[in-house]
Short mmCIF file of C-alpha atoms in Angstrom, two decimals:
data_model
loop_
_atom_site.label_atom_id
_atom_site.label_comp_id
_atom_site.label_asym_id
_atom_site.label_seq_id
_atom_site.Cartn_x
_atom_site.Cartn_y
_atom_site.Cartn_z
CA UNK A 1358 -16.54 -7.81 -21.56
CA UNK A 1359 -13.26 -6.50 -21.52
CA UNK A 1360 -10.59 -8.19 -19.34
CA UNK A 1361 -7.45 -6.96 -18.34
CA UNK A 1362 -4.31 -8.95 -19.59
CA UNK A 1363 -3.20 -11.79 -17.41
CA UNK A 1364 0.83 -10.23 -17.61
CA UNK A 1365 1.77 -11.87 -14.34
CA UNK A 1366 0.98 -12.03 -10.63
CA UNK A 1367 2.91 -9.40 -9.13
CA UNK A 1368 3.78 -7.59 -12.18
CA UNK A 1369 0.12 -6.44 -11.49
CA UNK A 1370 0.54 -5.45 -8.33
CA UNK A 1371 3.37 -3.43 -9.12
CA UNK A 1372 0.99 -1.55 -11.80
CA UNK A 1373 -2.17 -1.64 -9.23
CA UNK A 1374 -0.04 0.63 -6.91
CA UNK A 1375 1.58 3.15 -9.20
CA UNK A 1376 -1.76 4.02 -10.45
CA UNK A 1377 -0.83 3.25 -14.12
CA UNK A 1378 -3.66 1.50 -14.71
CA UNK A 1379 -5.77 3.20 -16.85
CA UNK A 1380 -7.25 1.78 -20.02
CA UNK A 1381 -7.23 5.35 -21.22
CA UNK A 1382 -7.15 5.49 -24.93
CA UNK A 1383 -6.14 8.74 -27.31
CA UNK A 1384 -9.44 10.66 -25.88
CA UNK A 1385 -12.34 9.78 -28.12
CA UNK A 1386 -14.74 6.94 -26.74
CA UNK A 1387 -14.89 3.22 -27.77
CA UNK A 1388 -16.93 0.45 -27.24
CA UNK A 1389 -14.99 -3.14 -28.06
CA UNK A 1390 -16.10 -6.36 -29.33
CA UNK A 1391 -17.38 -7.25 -25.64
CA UNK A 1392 -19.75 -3.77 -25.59
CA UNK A 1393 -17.31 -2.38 -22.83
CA UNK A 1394 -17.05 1.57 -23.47
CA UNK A 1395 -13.87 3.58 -23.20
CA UNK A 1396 -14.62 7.43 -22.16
CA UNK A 1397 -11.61 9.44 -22.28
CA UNK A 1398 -9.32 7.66 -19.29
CA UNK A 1399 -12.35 5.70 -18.21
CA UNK A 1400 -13.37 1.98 -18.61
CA UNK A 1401 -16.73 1.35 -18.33
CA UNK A 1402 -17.51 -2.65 -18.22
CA UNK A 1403 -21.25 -3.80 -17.05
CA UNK A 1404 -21.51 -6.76 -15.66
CA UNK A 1405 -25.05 -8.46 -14.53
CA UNK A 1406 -28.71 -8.88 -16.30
CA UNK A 1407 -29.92 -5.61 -18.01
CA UNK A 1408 -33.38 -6.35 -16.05
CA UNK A 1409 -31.60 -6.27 -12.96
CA UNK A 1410 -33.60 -4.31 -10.44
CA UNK A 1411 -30.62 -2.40 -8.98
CA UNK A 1412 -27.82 -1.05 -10.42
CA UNK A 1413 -24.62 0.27 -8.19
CA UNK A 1414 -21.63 1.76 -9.97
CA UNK A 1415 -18.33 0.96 -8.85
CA UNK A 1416 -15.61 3.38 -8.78
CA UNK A 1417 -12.20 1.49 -8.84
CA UNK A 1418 -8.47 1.95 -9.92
CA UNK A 1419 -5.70 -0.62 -11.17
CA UNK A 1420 -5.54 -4.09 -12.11
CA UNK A 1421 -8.01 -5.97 -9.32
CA UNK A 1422 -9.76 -7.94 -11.45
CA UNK A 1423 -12.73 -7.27 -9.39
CA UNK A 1424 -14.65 -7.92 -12.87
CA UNK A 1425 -13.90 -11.57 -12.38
CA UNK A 1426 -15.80 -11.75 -8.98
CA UNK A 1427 -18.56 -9.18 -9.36
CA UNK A 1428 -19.73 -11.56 -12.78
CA UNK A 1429 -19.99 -14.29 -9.40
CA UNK A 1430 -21.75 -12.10 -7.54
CA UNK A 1431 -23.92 -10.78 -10.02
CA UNK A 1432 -24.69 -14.66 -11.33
CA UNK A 1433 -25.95 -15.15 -7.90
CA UNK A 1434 -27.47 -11.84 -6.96
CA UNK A 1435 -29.35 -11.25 -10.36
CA UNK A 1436 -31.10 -9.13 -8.98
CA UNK A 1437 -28.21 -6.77 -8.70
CA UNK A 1438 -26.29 -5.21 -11.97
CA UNK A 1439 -22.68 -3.25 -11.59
CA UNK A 1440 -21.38 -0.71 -13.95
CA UNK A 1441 -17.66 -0.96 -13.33
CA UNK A 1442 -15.83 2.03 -13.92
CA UNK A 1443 -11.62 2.11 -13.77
CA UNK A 1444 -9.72 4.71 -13.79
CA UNK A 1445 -6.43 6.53 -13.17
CA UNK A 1446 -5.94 6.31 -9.33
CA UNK A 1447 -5.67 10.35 -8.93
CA UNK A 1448 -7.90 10.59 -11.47
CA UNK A 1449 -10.23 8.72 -8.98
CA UNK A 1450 -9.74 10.32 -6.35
CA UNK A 1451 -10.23 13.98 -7.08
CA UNK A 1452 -13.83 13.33 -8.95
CA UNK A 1453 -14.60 11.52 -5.77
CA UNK A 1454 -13.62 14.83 -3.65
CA UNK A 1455 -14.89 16.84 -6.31
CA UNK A 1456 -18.08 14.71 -6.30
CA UNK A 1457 -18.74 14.39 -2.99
CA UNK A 1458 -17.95 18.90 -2.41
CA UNK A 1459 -20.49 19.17 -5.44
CA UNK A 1460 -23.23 16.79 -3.65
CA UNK A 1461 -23.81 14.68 -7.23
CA UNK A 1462 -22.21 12.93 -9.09
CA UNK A 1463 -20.20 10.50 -6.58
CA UNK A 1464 -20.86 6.20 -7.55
CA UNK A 1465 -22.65 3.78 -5.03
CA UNK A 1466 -19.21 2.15 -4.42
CA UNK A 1467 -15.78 3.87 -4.77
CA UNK A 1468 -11.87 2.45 -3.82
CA UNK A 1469 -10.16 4.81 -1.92
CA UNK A 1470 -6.21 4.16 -1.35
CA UNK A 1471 -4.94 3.98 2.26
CA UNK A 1472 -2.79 7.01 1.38
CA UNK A 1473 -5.60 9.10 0.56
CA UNK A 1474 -8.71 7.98 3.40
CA UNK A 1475 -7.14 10.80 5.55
CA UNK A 1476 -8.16 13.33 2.50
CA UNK A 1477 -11.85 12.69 3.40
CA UNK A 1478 -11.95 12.25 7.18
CA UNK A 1479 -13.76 15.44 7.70
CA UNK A 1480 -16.51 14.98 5.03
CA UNK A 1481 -18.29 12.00 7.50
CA UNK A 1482 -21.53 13.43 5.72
CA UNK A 1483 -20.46 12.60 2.51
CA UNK A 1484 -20.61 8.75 3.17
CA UNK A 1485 -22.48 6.04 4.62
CA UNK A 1486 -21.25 5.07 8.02
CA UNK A 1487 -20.82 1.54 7.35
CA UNK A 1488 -21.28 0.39 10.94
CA UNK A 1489 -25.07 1.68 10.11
CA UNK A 1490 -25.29 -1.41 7.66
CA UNK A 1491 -23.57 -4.27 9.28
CA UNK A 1492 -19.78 -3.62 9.39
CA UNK A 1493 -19.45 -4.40 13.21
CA UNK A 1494 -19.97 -8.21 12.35
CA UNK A 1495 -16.92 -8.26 9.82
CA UNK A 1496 -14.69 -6.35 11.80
CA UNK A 1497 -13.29 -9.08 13.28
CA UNK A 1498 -12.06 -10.64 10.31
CA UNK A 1499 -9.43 -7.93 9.49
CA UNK A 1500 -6.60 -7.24 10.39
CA UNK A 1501 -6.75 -4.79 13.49
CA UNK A 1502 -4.80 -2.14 12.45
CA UNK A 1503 -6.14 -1.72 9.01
CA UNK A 1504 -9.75 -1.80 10.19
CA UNK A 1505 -8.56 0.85 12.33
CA UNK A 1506 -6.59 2.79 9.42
CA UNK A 1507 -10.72 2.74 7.52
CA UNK A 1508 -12.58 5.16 10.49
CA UNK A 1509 -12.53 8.15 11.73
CA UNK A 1510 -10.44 9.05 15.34
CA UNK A 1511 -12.70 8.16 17.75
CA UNK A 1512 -13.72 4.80 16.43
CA UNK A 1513 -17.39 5.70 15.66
CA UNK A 1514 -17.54 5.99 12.44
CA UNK A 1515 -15.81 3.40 9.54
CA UNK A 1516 -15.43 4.89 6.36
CA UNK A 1517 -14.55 1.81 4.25
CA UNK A 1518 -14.07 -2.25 4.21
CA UNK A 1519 -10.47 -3.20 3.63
CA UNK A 1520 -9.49 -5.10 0.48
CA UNK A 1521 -5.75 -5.52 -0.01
CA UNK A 1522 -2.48 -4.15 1.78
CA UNK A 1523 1.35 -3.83 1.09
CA UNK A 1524 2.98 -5.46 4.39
CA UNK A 1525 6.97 -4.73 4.02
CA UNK A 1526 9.94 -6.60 4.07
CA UNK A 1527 13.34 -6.60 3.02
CA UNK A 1528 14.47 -7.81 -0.53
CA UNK A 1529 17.95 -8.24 -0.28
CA UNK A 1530 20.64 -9.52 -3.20
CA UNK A 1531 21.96 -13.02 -1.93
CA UNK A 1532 25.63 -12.64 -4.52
CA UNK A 1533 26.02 -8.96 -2.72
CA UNK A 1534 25.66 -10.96 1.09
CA UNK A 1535 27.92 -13.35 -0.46
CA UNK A 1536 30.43 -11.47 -1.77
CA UNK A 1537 30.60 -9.63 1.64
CA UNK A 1538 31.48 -13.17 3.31
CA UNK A 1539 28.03 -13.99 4.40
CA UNK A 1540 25.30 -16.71 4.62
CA UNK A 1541 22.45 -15.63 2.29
CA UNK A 1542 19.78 -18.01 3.27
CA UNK A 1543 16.49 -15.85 4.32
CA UNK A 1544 16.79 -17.64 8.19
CA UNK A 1545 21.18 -16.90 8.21
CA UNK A 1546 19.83 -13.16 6.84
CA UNK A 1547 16.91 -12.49 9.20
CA UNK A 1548 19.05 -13.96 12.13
CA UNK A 1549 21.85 -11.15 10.75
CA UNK A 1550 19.88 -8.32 10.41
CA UNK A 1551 17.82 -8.69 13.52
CA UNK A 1552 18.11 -4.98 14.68
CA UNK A 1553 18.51 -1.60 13.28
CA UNK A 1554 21.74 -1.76 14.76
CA UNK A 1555 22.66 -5.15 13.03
CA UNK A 1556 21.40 -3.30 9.57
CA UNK A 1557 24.25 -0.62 10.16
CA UNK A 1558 26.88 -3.29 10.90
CA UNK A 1559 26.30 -5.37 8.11
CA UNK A 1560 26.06 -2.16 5.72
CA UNK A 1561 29.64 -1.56 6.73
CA UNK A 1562 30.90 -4.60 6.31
CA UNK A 1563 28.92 -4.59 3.14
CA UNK A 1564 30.73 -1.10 2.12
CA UNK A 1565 33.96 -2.11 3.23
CA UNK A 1566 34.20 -5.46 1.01
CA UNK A 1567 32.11 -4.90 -2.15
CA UNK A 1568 31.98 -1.17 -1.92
CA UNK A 1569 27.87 -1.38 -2.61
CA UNK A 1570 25.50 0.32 -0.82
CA UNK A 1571 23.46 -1.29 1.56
CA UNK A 1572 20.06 0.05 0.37
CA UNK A 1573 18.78 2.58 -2.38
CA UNK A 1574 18.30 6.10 -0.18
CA UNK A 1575 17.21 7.07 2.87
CA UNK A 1576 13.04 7.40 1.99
CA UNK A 1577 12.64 3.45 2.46
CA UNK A 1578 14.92 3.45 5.70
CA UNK A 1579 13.28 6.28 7.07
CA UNK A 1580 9.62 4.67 6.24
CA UNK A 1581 10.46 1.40 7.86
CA UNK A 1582 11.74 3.05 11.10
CA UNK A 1583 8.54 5.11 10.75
CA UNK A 1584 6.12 2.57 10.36
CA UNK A 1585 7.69 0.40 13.43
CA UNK A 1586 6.71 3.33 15.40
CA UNK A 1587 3.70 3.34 17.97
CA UNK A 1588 3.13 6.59 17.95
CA UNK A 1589 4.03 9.16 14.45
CA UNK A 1590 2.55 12.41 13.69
CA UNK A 1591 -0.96 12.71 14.93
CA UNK A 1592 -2.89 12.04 18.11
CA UNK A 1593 -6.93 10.83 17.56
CA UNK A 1594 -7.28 14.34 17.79
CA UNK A 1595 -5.28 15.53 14.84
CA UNK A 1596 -2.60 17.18 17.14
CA UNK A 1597 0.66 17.36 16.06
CA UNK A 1598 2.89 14.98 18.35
CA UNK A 1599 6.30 14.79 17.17
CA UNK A 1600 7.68 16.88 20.28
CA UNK A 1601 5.78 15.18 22.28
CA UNK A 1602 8.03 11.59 21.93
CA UNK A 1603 11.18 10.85 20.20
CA UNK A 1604 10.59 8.39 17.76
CA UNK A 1605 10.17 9.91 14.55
CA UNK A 1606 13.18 11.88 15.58
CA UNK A 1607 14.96 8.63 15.92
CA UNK A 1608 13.93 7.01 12.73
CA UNK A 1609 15.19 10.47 11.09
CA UNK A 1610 18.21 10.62 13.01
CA UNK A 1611 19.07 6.57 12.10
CA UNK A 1612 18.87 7.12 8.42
CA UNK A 1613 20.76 11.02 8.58
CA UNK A 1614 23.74 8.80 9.70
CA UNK A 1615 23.17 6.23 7.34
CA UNK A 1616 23.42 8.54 4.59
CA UNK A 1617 26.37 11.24 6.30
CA UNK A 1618 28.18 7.88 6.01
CA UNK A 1619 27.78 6.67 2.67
CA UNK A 1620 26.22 3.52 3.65
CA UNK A 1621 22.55 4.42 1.80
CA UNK A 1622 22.64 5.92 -1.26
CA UNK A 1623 20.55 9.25 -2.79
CA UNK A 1624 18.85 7.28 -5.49
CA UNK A 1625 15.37 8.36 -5.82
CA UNK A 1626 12.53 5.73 -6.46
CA UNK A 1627 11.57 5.11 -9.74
CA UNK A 1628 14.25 6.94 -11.49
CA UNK A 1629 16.67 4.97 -14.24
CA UNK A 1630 18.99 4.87 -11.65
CA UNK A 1631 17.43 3.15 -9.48
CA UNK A 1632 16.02 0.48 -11.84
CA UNK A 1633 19.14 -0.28 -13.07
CA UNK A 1634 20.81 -0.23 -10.05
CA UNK A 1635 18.36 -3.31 -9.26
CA UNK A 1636 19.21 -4.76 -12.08
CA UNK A 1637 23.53 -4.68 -11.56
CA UNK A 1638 23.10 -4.95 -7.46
CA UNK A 1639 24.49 -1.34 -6.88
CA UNK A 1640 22.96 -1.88 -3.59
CA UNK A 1641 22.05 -4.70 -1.33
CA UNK A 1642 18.78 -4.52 -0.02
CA UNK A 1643 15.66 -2.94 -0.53
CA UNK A 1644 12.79 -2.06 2.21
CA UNK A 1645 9.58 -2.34 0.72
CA UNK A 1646 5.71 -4.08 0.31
CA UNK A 1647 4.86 -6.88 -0.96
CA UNK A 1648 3.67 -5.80 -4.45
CA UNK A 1649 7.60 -4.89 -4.78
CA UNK A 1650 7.83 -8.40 -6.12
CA UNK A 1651 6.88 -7.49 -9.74
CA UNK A 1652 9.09 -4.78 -10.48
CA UNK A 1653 11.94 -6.83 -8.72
CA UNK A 1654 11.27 -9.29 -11.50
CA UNK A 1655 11.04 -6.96 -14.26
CA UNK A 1656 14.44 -5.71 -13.39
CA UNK A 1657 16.50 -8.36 -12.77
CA UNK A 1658 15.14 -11.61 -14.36
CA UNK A 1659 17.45 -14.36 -13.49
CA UNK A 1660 16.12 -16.42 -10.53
CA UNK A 1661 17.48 -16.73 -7.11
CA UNK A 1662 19.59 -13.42 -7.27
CA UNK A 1663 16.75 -11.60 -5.25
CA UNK A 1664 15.62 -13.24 -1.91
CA UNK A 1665 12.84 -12.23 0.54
CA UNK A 1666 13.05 -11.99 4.53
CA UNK A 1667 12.25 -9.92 7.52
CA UNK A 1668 12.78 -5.95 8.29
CA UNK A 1669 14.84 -5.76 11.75
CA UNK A 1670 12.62 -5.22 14.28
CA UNK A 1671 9.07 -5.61 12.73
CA UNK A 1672 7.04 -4.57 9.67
CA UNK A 1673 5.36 -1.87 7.92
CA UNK A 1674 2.75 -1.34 5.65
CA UNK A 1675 3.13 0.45 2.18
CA UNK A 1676 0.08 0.92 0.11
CA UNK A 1677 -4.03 -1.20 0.47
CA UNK A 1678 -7.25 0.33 -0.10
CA UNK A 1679 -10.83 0.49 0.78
CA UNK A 1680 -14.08 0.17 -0.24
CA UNK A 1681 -16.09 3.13 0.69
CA UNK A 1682 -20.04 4.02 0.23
CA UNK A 1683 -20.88 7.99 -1.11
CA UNK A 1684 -23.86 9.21 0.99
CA UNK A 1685 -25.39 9.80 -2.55
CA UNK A 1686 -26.20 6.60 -3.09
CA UNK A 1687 -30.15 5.18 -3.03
CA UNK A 1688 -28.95 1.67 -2.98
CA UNK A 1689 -27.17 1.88 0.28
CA UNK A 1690 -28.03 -2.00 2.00
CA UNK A 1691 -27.19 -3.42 -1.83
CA UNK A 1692 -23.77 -1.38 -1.89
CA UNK A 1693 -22.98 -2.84 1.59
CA UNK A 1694 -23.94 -6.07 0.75
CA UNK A 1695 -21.74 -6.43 -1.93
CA UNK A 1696 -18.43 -4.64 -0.82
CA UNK A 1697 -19.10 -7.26 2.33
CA UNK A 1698 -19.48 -9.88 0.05
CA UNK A 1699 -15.91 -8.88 -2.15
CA UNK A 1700 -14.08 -8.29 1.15
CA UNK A 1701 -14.63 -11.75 2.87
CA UNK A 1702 -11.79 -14.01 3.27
CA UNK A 1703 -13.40 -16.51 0.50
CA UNK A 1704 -12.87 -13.80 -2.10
CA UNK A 1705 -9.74 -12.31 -0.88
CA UNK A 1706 -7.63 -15.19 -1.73
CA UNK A 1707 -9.53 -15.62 -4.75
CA UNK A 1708 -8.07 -11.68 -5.54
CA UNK A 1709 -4.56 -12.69 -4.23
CA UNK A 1710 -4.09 -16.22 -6.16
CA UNK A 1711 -5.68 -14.48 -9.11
CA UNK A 1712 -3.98 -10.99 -9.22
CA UNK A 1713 -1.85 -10.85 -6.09
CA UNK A 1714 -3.75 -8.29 -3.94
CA UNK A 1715 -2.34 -9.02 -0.73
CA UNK A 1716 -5.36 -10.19 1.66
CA UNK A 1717 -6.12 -7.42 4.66
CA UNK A 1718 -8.32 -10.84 6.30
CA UNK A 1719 -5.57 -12.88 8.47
CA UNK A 1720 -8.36 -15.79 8.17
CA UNK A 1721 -6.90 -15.98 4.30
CA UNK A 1722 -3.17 -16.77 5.57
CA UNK A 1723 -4.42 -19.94 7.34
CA UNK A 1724 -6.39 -21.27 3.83
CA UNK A 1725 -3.86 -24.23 2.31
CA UNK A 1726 -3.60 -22.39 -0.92
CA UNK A 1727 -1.88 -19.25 0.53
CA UNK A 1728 0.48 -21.65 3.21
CA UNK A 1729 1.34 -23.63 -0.08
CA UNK A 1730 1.93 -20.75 -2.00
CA UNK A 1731 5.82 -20.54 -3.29
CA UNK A 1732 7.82 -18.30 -5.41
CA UNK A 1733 11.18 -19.68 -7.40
CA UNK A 1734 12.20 -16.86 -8.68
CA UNK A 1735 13.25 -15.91 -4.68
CA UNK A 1736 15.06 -19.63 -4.60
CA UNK A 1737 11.47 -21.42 -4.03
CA UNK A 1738 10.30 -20.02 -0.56
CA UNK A 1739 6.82 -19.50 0.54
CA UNK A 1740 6.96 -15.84 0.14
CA UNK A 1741 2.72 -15.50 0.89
CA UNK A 1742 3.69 -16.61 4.27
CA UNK A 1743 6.75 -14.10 5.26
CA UNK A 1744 4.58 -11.32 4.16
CA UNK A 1745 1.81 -12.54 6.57
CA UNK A 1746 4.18 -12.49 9.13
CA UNK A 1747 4.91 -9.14 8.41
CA UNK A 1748 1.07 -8.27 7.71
CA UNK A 1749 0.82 -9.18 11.68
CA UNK A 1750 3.33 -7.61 12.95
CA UNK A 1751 2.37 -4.06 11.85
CA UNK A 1752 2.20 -1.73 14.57
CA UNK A 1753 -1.83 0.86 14.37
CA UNK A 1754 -1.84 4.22 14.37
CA UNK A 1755 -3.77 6.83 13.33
CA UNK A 1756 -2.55 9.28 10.49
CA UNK A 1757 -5.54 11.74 10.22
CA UNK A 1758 -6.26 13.98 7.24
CA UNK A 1759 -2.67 16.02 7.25
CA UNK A 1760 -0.59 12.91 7.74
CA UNK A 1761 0.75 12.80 4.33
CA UNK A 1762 1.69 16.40 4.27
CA UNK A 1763 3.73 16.30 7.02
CA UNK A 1764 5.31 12.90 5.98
CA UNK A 1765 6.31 14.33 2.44
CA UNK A 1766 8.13 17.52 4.78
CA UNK A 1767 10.42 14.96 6.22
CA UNK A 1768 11.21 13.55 3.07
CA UNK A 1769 11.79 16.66 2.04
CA UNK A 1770 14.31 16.61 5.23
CA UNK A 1771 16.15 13.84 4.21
CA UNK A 1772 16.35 14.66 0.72
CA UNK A 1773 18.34 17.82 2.23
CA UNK A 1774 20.19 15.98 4.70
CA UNK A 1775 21.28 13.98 1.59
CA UNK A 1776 22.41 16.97 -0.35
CA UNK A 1777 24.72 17.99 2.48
CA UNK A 1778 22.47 19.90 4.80
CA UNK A 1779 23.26 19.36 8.50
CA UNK A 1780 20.63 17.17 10.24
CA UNK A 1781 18.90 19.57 12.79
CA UNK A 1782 18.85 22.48 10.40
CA UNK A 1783 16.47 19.95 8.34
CA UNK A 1784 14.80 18.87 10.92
CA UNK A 1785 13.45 22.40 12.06
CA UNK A 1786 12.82 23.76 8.96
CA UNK A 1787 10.90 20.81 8.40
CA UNK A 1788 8.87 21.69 11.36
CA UNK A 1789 8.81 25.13 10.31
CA UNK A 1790 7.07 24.01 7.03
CA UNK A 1791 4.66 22.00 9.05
CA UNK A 1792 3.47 24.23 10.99
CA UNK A 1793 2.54 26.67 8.09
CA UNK A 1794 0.92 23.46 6.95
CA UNK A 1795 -1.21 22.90 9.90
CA UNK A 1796 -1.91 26.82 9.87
CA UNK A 1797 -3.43 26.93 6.79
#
């Protein structure tokens, strides 16, 4: 069978979110020395006894190494084969739409990303409501906010079981702290940067004596303030509520001054800019998830540079998926039974010691191997722990099925507020876009 290279724990993480994990080869189809096929961008691995009386395929994306545990659960449900298909994440998820509009074609099983759950919110026929089967029993053992993020607005109806999440935090460069006169210990830095208001005091006293930046741009400000908030775009209804309370406003006003005043920089994620500025600490800190860690390490490889401790004021959450069942299927209690199985906190820190998906099960952050769990490279502290702090402290709320949409318009906001545009002329044009949006 083929198995995916063992290139490091969060280095895989860092893959598993960007999507770039397709085995893809030059087009034309290939079976290796294990049988496993290649179709085009597909990998096809099948994993159980070819007399197995059911057979479920499994749509999935990125680096899980989900083929580990299903040749478990196969070795003790024999009766039970899986054909394992990965695949480009977007790829994934526009056969699944197209699939699911078409009414064939869709798998038994298929990942869908927390970004894109919203996308099918309105095809409820399309899928097996997985309280039907069960799911009321296991709700308990996730995290309440991203059971909530998995079903539709009024509760009724849950789409998927959560597997992993990205709970945020801020990375911060301990010789840029220094150089600006302060203690860089993660307790001296969380203790510093307590509040949003501490954040802009230290990034001008960061400005003022190294002449760095205190973070990369204003997209990872903005989404922390964003995610801290209790209420964002949408009510359970799928109305628009951004006049309705003021803090997205805030959270776009906070990082419009950030950037007016040169204390954020416009350097867009994922740019050679920005990896290099990583690398030579152009700026101080950076706001993001947890599977941050690997491209933090691919970037700047000397140990103890990079440290690891709370955003001011809470947490967010920055990528996860969830395991959904197609209405198509005929094997619907057998599909259940194993994405029930692969969720449970057992397996989940089986997935995060062996590939570094973050566990959505807060039972998992209790287990002695995740308390133990430390990290040199960010000078030896249990970094499985601070992100479980952060895991907790996320704040629900319900996005709906425009909530990306409308998040990319204010992004599109700041972007302009960073190219010189004043503030409120963003702002409402932003809305103004919206609103076409939402008219459509």
């Amino acid at each position: 069978m083929l198995k995916f290279g063992k290139i490091g724990l969060f280095s895989l993480l860092s893959i598993f979110v960007l999507g770039a994990c397709g085995a893809g080869n030059d087009g034309n189809n290939d079976v290796n020395e294990d049988g496993d096929t290649n179709e085009g961008d597909v990998t096809t691995e099948q994993i159980g006894s070819e007399d197995a009386e059911v057979e479920l395929v499994f749509w999935e994306f990125g680096n899980t190494g989900y083929d580990v545990l299903i040749e478990e659960y196969v070795e003790e449900n024999p009766h039970v084969t899986i054909n394992l298909q990965n695949s480009d994440m977007n790829d994934l998820h526009d056969n699944l739409f197209t699939s699911i509009s078409a009414g064939s074609g869709a798998p038994d099983i298929s990942m869908v990303e927390e970004a894109q759950i919203g996308r099918y919110l309105n095809a409820q026929e399309s899928f097996i409501n997985l309280y039907d089967h069960g799911a009321d029993d296991v709700e308990g053992e996730f995290l309440d906010w991203v059971w909530r993020g998995g079903q539709s607005g009024d509760g009724d109806f849950q789409f998927g079981l959560p597997t992993d999440i990205g709970p945020t935090v801020m990375f911060y460069r301990t010789d840029v702290f220094e150089e600006a006169g302060f203690d860089s210990s993660p307790e001296d830095v969380s203790e510093l940067v307590a509040t949003w208001d501490d954040f802009r005091d230290v990034a001008e006293k960061i400005s003022e004596d190294t002449g760095k930046l205190m973070t990369d741009s204003g997209e990872l400000v903005y989404n922390a303030r964003r995610d801290q908030a209790t209420q964002q775009y949408f009510n359970t209804d799928g109305e628009l509520i951004v006049d309705e309370h003021d803090q997205i406003r805030t959270a776009f006003d906070y990082t419009a001054d950030l950037l007016n005043d040169e204390l954020v920089g416009d350097i867009p994620l994922w740019t050679p800019e920005w990896f290099s500025g990583m690398a030579g600490g152009e700026y101080a800190t950076m706001l993001a998830p947890a599977w941050m860690q690997g491209v933090i390490k691919d970037n700047e490889p000397e140990e103890g540079v990079w440290s690891i401790t709370t955003l001011p004021e809470g947490a967010g959450n920055w990528g996860g998926s969830y395991l959904t069942v197609p209405a198509e299927t005929e094997h619907a209690e057998e599909a259940y039974a194993f994405i029930e199985w692969l969720t449970a906190p057992e397996q989940q820190l089986k997935a995060f010691l062996g590939y570094g998906l973050f566990p959505s099960a807060p039972a998992v952050y209790e287990m002695p191997e995740f308390l133990e769990y430390e990290d040199e490279y960010f000078g030896g502290i249990a970094t499985a722990q601070v992100f479980s702090e952060a895991a907790q402290a996320v704040e629900p709320v319900f996005k709906g099925r425009h909530y990306y949409p409308v998040d990319d318009e204010f992004k599109q906001a700041i972007d302009d507020v960073s190219g010189g545009v004043d503030p409120d002329e963003a702002w409402e044009e932003a809305l103004d876009r919206i609103e076409r949006i939402l008219a459509r």
